[in-house]
Amino acid sequence: MKIASLLAMAELGLSLAFVPALQANAADAALQAAIANPKRTAGFVKRDAARHPQEELEFFGLRPDMTVVEVSPGGGYWTEILAPYLKAAGTYYVAVPRPRDPEAPAPGGDRFRQKLAADPDVYGKITLTEWGLDHYAVAPPGSADLIVTFRNLHNWLEGGYAPAALEGFYRALKPGGFLGIEDHRGRNDVPQDPKAQNGYVRQDYTIELVKKAGFEFVGSSEINANSRDTKDWPKGVWTLPPTLALKDQDRDKYVAIGEADNYVLKFRKPKPGS
């Protein structure tokens, strides 16, 4: 083979080697742009320093062409980021509590749905599903590349349906798909309350619970760790920001501690034969 041909092949191989890196950089830039979107709620933006949205979503392996399910979105902190990010090339399901679920808003007070309806340009491609309390189909079976949920597991433990919820997530994921969970990390020297009434869940307890639903544990991230959180507060985790359940009582103290010590965990639905 001529030297010129060899050089051309080498050049082509080098160019192809850069393609994944360029795609990753483009995805990262798109995520950064979604986080920097001036339409995001100002109060949510202030919490970015504690919540590390780019680092967390990258840890979960988010890509703009994925089918993603967000479960129990609360006020929409993550929805404001994921909706514009996934709009062009992805599919985005948001699983909201069913009307009978304990977490469901009061009739006429569903501010999350009102938020979506107010800005169809950003949120018009979202597919809403209803789930919770005897109905755990967050998306069609085997459809999702990634399911994410943030600071919700303790609520499902209190409601008594965390195992059933996790089994529902397993059914919705494609083989090889990922589950990302963030929640308030409980103390290792205290037995886990099965109802998690103080809002904290031990990390090892969570890992075993999710593995029982069939998942493989992939890894953890310490991006949302907070060593100042001693996890023995009078109103549980809600003593700390952003809730500040004691209101003005010792407010400066709790603001200085910051948001809770949170684990960030990644799991995978195994592929057949793996």
PDB file of N, CA and C in Angstrom, residues 77-140:
ATOM      1  N   TYR A  77     -37.912  22.263  39.089  1.00  0.00           N
ATOM      2  CA  TYR A  77     -36.504  22.674  39.005  1.00  0.00           C
ATOM      3  C   TYR A  77     -35.804  21.974  37.846  1.00  0.00           C
ATOM      4  N   TRP A  78     -35.906  20.654  37.792  1.00  0.00           N
ATOM      5  CA  TRP A  78     -35.206  19.902  36.750  1.00  0.00           C
ATOM      6  C   TRP A  78     -35.932  19.982  35.418  1.00  0.00           C
ATOM      7  N   THR A  79     -37.242  20.120  35.460  1.00  0.00           N
ATOM      8  CA  THR A  79     -38.021  20.224  34.231  1.00  0.00           C
ATOM      9  C   THR A  79     -37.604  21.441  33.419  1.00  0.00           C
ATOM     10  N   GLU A  80     -37.303  22.541  34.089  1.00  0.00           N
ATOM     11  CA  GLU A  80     -36.888  23.757  33.392  1.00  0.00           C
ATOM     12  C   GLU A  80     -35.577  23.557  32.630  1.00  0.00           C
ATOM     13  N   ILE A  81     -34.782  22.595  33.049  1.00  0.00           N
ATOM     14  CA  ILE A  81     -33.519  22.299  32.367  1.00  0.00           C
ATOM     15  C   ILE A  81     -33.712  21.223  31.303  1.00  0.00           C
ATOM     16  N   LEU A  82     -34.429  20.164  31.666  1.00  0.00           N
ATOM     17  CA  LEU A  82     -34.552  19.016  30.772  1.00  0.00           C
ATOM     18  C   LEU A  82     -35.438  19.305  29.567  1.00  0.00           C
ATOM     19  N   ALA A  83     -36.475  20.094  29.731  1.00  0.00           N
ATOM     20  CA  ALA A  83     -37.401  20.336  28.618  1.00  0.00           C
ATOM     21  C   ALA A  83     -36.711  20.988  27.419  1.00  0.00           C
ATOM     22  N   PRO A  84     -36.003  22.105  27.586  1.00  0.00           N
ATOM     23  CA  PRO A  84     -35.329  22.671  26.414  1.00  0.00           C
ATOM     24  C   PRO A  84     -34.185  21.812  25.908  1.00  0.00           C
ATOM     25  N   TYR A  85     -33.523  21.094  26.802  1.00  0.00           N
ATOM     26  CA  TYR A  85     -32.393  20.253  26.405  1.00  0.00           C
ATOM     27  C   TYR A  85     -32.841  19.109  25.502  1.00  0.00           C
ATOM     28  N   LEU A  86     -33.985  18.507  25.816  1.00  0.00           N
ATOM     29  CA  LEU A  86     -34.459  17.336  25.085  1.00  0.00           C
ATOM     30  C   LEU A  86     -35.405  17.683  23.937  1.00  0.00           C
ATOM     31  N   LYS A  87     -35.758  18.947  23.804  1.00  0.00           N
ATOM     32  CA  LYS A  87     -36.819  19.344  22.881  1.00  0.00           C
ATOM     33  C   LYS A  87     -36.534  18.962  21.438  1.00  0.00           C
ATOM     34  N   ALA A  88     -35.327  19.174  20.969  1.00  0.00           N
ATOM     35  CA  ALA A  88     -35.027  18.991  19.543  1.00  0.00           C
ATOM     36  C   ALA A  88     -34.915  17.530  19.141  1.00  0.00           C
ATOM     37  N   ALA A  89     -34.210  16.720  19.926  1.00  0.00           N
ATOM     38  CA  ALA A  89     -33.876  15.356  19.488  1.00  0.00           C
ATOM     39  C   ALA A  89     -34.337  14.261  20.433  1.00  0.00           C
ATOM     40  N   GLY A  90     -34.788  14.614  21.623  1.00  0.00           N
ATOM     41  CA  GLY A  90     -35.135  13.614  22.621  1.00  0.00           C
ATOM     42  C   GLY A  90     -36.636  13.440  22.788  1.00  0.00           C
ATOM     43  N   THR A  91     -36.985  12.538  23.702  1.00  0.00           N
ATOM     44  CA  THR A  91     -38.370  12.312  24.125  1.00  0.00           C
ATOM     45  C   THR A  91     -38.398  12.445  25.643  1.00  0.00           C
ATOM     46  N   TYR A  92     -39.359  13.195  26.144  1.00  0.00           N
ATOM     47  CA  TYR A  92     -39.353  13.561  27.564  1.00  0.00           C
ATOM     48  C   TYR A  92     -40.721  13.287  28.183  1.00  0.00           C
ATOM     49  N   TYR A  93     -40.745  12.307  29.081  1.00  0.00           N
ATOM     50  CA  TYR A  93     -41.928  12.027  29.882  1.00  0.00           C
ATOM     51  C   TYR A  93     -41.734  12.636  31.275  1.00  0.00           C
ATOM     52  N   VAL A  94     -42.800  13.191  31.821  1.00  0.00           N
ATOM     53  CA  VAL A  94     -42.784  13.635  33.210  1.00  0.00           C
ATOM     54  C   VAL A  94     -43.942  12.938  33.917  1.00  0.00           C
ATOM     55  N   ALA A  95     -43.615  12.129  34.917  1.00  0.00           N
ATOM     56  CA  ALA A  95     -44.609  11.361  35.657  1.00  0.00           C
ATOM     57  C   ALA A  95     -45.041  12.145  36.887  1.00  0.00           C
ATOM     58  N   VAL A  96     -46.283  12.563  36.894  1.00  0.00           N
ATOM     59  CA  VAL A  96     -46.824  13.375  37.988  1.00  0.00           C
ATOM     60  C   VAL A  96     -47.766  12.531  38.838  1.00  0.00           C
ATOM     61  N   PRO A  97     -47.960  12.897  40.109  1.00  0.00           N
ATOM     62  CA  PRO A  97     -48.838  12.101  40.974  1.00  0.00           C
ATOM     63  C   PRO A  97     -50.274  12.054  40.468  1.00  0.00           C
ATOM     64  N   ARG A  98     -50.879  10.897  40.584  1.00  0.00           N
ATOM     65  CA  ARG A  98     -52.284  10.740  40.221  1.00  0.00           C
ATOM     66  C   ARG A  98     -53.163  11.506  41.219  1.00  0.00           C
ATOM     67  N   PRO A  99     -54.383  11.847  40.823  1.00  0.00           N
ATOM     68  CA  PRO A  99     -55.250  12.616  41.726  1.00  0.00           C
ATOM     69  C   PRO A  99     -55.461  11.966  43.092  1.00  0.00           C
ATOM     70  N   ARG A 100     -55.451  10.620  43.156  1.00  0.00           N
ATOM     71  CA  ARG A 100     -55.683   9.933  44.424  1.00  0.00           C
ATOM     72  C   ARG A 100     -54.418   9.777  45.255  1.00  0.00           C
ATOM     73  N   ASP A 101     -53.273  10.104  44.672  1.00  0.00           N
ATOM     74  CA  ASP A 101     -52.010   9.904  45.375  1.00  0.00           C
ATOM     75  C   ASP A 101     -51.834  10.942  46.479  1.00  0.00           C
ATOM     76  N   PRO A 102     -51.203  10.555  47.619  1.00  0.00           N
ATOM     77  CA  PRO A 102     -50.976  11.530  48.691  1.00  0.00           C
ATOM     78  C   PRO A 102     -50.162  12.740  48.273  1.00  0.00           C
ATOM     79  N   GLU A 103     -49.334  12.605  47.248  1.00  0.00           N
ATOM     80  CA  GLU A 103     -48.515  13.726  46.795  1.00  0.00           C
ATOM     81  C   GLU A 103     -49.219  14.620  45.780  1.00  0.00           C
ATOM     82  N   ALA A 104     -50.427  14.255  45.383  1.00  0.00           N
ATOM     83  CA  ALA A 104     -51.130  15.024  44.356  1.00  0.00           C
ATOM     84  C   ALA A 104     -51.543  16.392  44.897  1.00  0.00           C
ATOM     85  N   PRO A 105     -51.501  17.421  44.059  1.00  0.00           N
ATOM     86  CA  PRO A 105     -51.939  18.747  44.495  1.00  0.00           C
ATOM     87  C   PRO A 105     -53.448  18.793  44.697  1.00  0.00           C
ATOM     88  N   ALA A 106     -53.904  19.773  45.442  1.00  0.00           N
ATOM     89  CA  ALA A 106     -55.343  19.955  45.641  1.00  0.00           C
ATOM     90  C   ALA A 106     -56.002  20.336  44.320  1.00  0.00           C
ATOM     91  N   PRO A 107     -57.262  19.976  44.130  1.00  0.00           N
ATOM     92  CA  PRO A 107     -57.955  20.345  42.886  1.00  0.00           C
ATOM     93  C   PRO A 107     -57.867  21.854  42.620  1.00  0.00           C
ATOM     94  N   GLY A 108     -57.486  22.194  41.391  1.00  0.00           N
ATOM     95  CA  GLY A 108     -57.350  23.593  41.029  1.00  0.00           C
ATOM     96  C   GLY A 108     -56.040  24.228  41.442  1.00  0.00           C
ATOM     97  N   GLY A 109     -55.199  23.483  42.149  1.00  0.00           N
ATOM     98  CA  GLY A 109     -53.939  24.037  42.645  1.00  0.00           C
ATOM     99  C   GLY A 109     -52.713  23.384  42.048  1.00  0.00           C
ATOM    100  N   ASP A 110     -52.852  22.807  40.870  1.00  0.00           N
ATOM    101  CA  ASP A 110     -51.731  22.113  40.236  1.00  0.00           C
ATOM    102  C   ASP A 110     -50.845  23.129  39.523  1.00  0.00           C
ATOM    103  N   ARG A 111     -49.918  23.712  40.257  1.00  0.00           N
ATOM    104  CA  ARG A 111     -49.073  24.759  39.705  1.00  0.00           C
ATOM    105  C   ARG A 111     -48.108  24.224  38.655  1.00  0.00           C
ATOM    106  N   PHE A 112     -47.765  22.924  38.767  1.00  0.00           N
ATOM    107  CA  PHE A 112     -46.846  22.363  37.763  1.00  0.00           C
ATOM    108  C   PHE A 112     -47.511  22.326  36.389  1.00  0.00           C
ATOM    109  N   ARG A 113     -48.751  21.832  36.317  1.00  0.00           N
ATOM    110  CA  ARG A 113     -49.449  21.808  35.032  1.00  0.00           C
ATOM    111  C   ARG A 113     -49.680  23.226  34.518  1.00  0.00           C
ATOM    112  N   GLN A 114     -49.973  24.142  35.414  1.00  0.00           N
ATOM    113  CA  GLN A 114     -50.164  25.538  35.026  1.00  0.00           C
ATOM    114  C   GLN A 114     -48.878  26.106  34.442  1.00  0.00           C
ATOM    115  N   LYS A 115     -47.753  25.710  35.025  1.00  0.00           N
ATOM    116  CA  LYS A 115     -46.444  26.162  34.532  1.00  0.00           C
ATOM    117  C   LYS A 115     -46.218  25.685  33.107  1.00  0.00           C
ATOM    118  N   LEU A 116     -46.511  24.427  32.832  1.00  0.00           N
ATOM    119  CA  LEU A 116     -46.319  23.887  31.490  1.00  0.00           C
ATOM    120  C   LEU A 116     -47.241  24.576  30.485  1.00  0.00           C
ATOM    121  N   ALA A 117     -48.492  24.773  30.887  1.00  0.00           N
ATOM    122  CA  ALA A 117     -49.461  25.378  29.974  1.00  0.00           C
ATOM    123  C   ALA A 117     -49.113  26.823  29.642  1.00  0.00           C
ATOM    124  N   ALA A 118     -48.419  27.501  30.558  1.00  0.00           N
ATOM    125  CA  ALA A 118     -48.105  28.917  30.357  1.00  0.00           C
ATOM    126  C   ALA A 118     -46.988  29.145  29.344  1.00  0.00           C
ATOM    127  N   ASP A 119     -46.206  28.106  29.021  1.00  0.00           N
ATOM    128  CA  ASP A 119     -45.086  28.281  28.093  1.00  0.00           C
ATOM    129  C   ASP A 119     -44.973  27.073  27.171  1.00  0.00           C
ATOM    130  N   PRO A 120     -45.907  26.937  26.226  1.00  0.00           N
ATOM    131  CA  PRO A 120     -45.880  25.761  25.342  1.00  0.00           C
ATOM    132  C   PRO A 120     -44.651  25.709  24.447  1.00  0.00           C
ATOM    133  N   ASP A 121     -44.008  26.833  24.201  1.00  0.00           N
ATOM    134  CA  ASP A 121     -42.809  26.817  23.365  1.00  0.00           C
ATOM    135  C   ASP A 121     -41.692  26.007  24.015  1.00  0.00           C
ATOM    136  N   VAL A 122     -41.602  26.064  25.340  1.00  0.00           N
ATOM    137  CA  VAL A 122     -40.583  25.317  26.081  1.00  0.00           C
ATOM    138  C   VAL A 122     -41.078  23.925  26.460  1.00  0.00           C
ATOM    139  N   TYR A 123     -42.332  23.833  26.907  1.00  0.00           N
ATOM    140  CA  TYR A 123     -42.821  22.598  27.515  1.00  0.00           C
ATOM    141  C   TYR A 123     -43.808  21.819  26.651  1.00  0.00           C
ATOM    142  N   GLY A 124     -44.053  22.291  25.425  1.00  0.00           N
ATOM    143  CA  GLY A 124     -45.096  21.683  24.617  1.00  0.00           C
ATOM    144  C   GLY A 124     -44.829  20.255  24.185  1.00  0.00           C
ATOM    145  N   LYS A 125     -43.572  19.814  24.189  1.00  0.00           N
ATOM    146  CA  LYS A 125     -43.249  18.447  23.751  1.00  0.00           C
ATOM    147  C   LYS A 125     -43.212  17.446  24.904  1.00  0.00           C
ATOM    148  N   ILE A 126     -43.444  17.913  26.121  1.00  0.00           N
ATOM    149  CA  ILE A 126     -43.469  16.998  27.265  1.00  0.00           C
ATOM    150  C   ILE A 126     -44.712  16.111  27.189  1.00  0.00           C
ATOM    151  N   THR A 127     -44.523  14.822  27.473  1.00  0.00           N
ATOM    152  CA  THR A 127     -45.640  13.901  27.621  1.00  0.00           C
ATOM    153  C   THR A 127     -45.841  13.627  29.111  1.00  0.00           C
ATOM    154  N   LEU A 128     -46.988  14.012  29.640  1.00  0.00           N
ATOM    155  CA  LEU A 128     -47.277  13.765  31.046  1.00  0.00           C
ATOM    156  C   LEU A 128     -47.869  12.377  31.219  1.00  0.00           C
ATOM    157  N   THR A 129     -47.394  11.664  32.225  1.00  0.00           N
ATOM    158  CA  THR A 129     -48.009  10.412  32.649  1.00  0.00           C
ATOM    159  C   THR A 129     -48.375  10.547  34.115  1.00  0.00           C
ATOM    160  N   GLU A 130     -49.392   9.818  34.534  1.00  0.00           N
ATOM    161  CA  GLU A 130     -49.807   9.839  35.938  1.00  0.00           C
ATOM    162  C   GLU A 130     -49.409   8.523  36.581  1.00  0.00           C
ATOM    163  N   TRP A 131     -48.897   8.611  37.779  1.00  0.00           N
ATOM    164  CA  TRP A 131     -48.384   7.414  38.430  1.00  0.00           C
ATOM    165  C   TRP A 131     -48.550   7.554  39.947  1.00  0.00           C
ATOM    166  N   GLY A 132     -48.290   6.467  40.657  1.00  0.00           N
ATOM    167  CA  GLY A 132     -48.284   6.480  42.117  1.00  0.00           C
ATOM    168  C   GLY A 132     -49.478   5.756  42.704  1.00  0.00           C
ATOM    169  N   LEU A 133     -49.287   5.148  43.875  1.00  0.00           N
ATOM    170  CA  LEU A 133     -50.344   4.475  44.637  1.00  0.00           C
ATOM    171  C   LEU A 133     -51.165   3.533  43.771  1.00  0.00           C
ATOM    172  N   ASP A 134     -50.556   2.387  43.504  1.00  0.00           N
ATOM    173  CA  ASP A 134     -51.174   1.307  42.738  1.00  0.00           C
ATOM    174  C   ASP A 134     -51.166   1.530  41.233  1.00  0.00           C
ATOM    175  N   HIS A 135     -50.397   2.485  40.759  1.00  0.00           N
ATOM    176  CA  HIS A 135     -50.262   2.687  39.318  1.00  0.00           C
ATOM    177  C   HIS A 135     -48.855   3.201  39.055  1.00  0.00           C
ATOM    178  N   TYR A 136     -47.983   2.334  38.555  1.00  0.00           N
ATOM    179  CA  TYR A 136     -46.552   2.652  38.520  1.00  0.00           C
ATOM    180  C   TYR A 136     -45.975   2.676  37.101  1.00  0.00           C
ATOM    181  N   ALA A 137     -46.853   2.843  36.104  1.00  0.00           N
ATOM    182  CA  ALA A 137     -46.395   2.899  34.712  1.00  0.00           C
ATOM    183  C   ALA A 137     -46.026   4.341  34.374  1.00  0.00           C
ATOM    184  N   VAL A 138     -44.759   4.690  34.553  1.00  0.00           N
ATOM    185  CA  VAL A 138     -44.315   6.066  34.313  1.00  0.00           C
ATOM    186  C   VAL A 138     -44.099   6.354  32.833  1.00  0.00           C
ATOM    187  N   ALA A 139     -43.955   5.300  32.027  1.00  0.00           N
ATOM    188  CA  ALA A 139     -43.749   5.407  30.586  1.00  0.00           C
ATOM    189  C   ALA A 139     -44.052   4.032  29.988  1.00  0.00           C
ATOM    190  N   PRO A 140     -44.230   3.943  28.671  1.00  0.00           N
ATOM    191  CA  PRO A 140     -44.482   2.629  28.067  1.00  0.00           C
ATOM    192  C   PRO A 140     -43.380   1.633  28.390  1.00  0.00           C
TER     193      PRO A 140
END
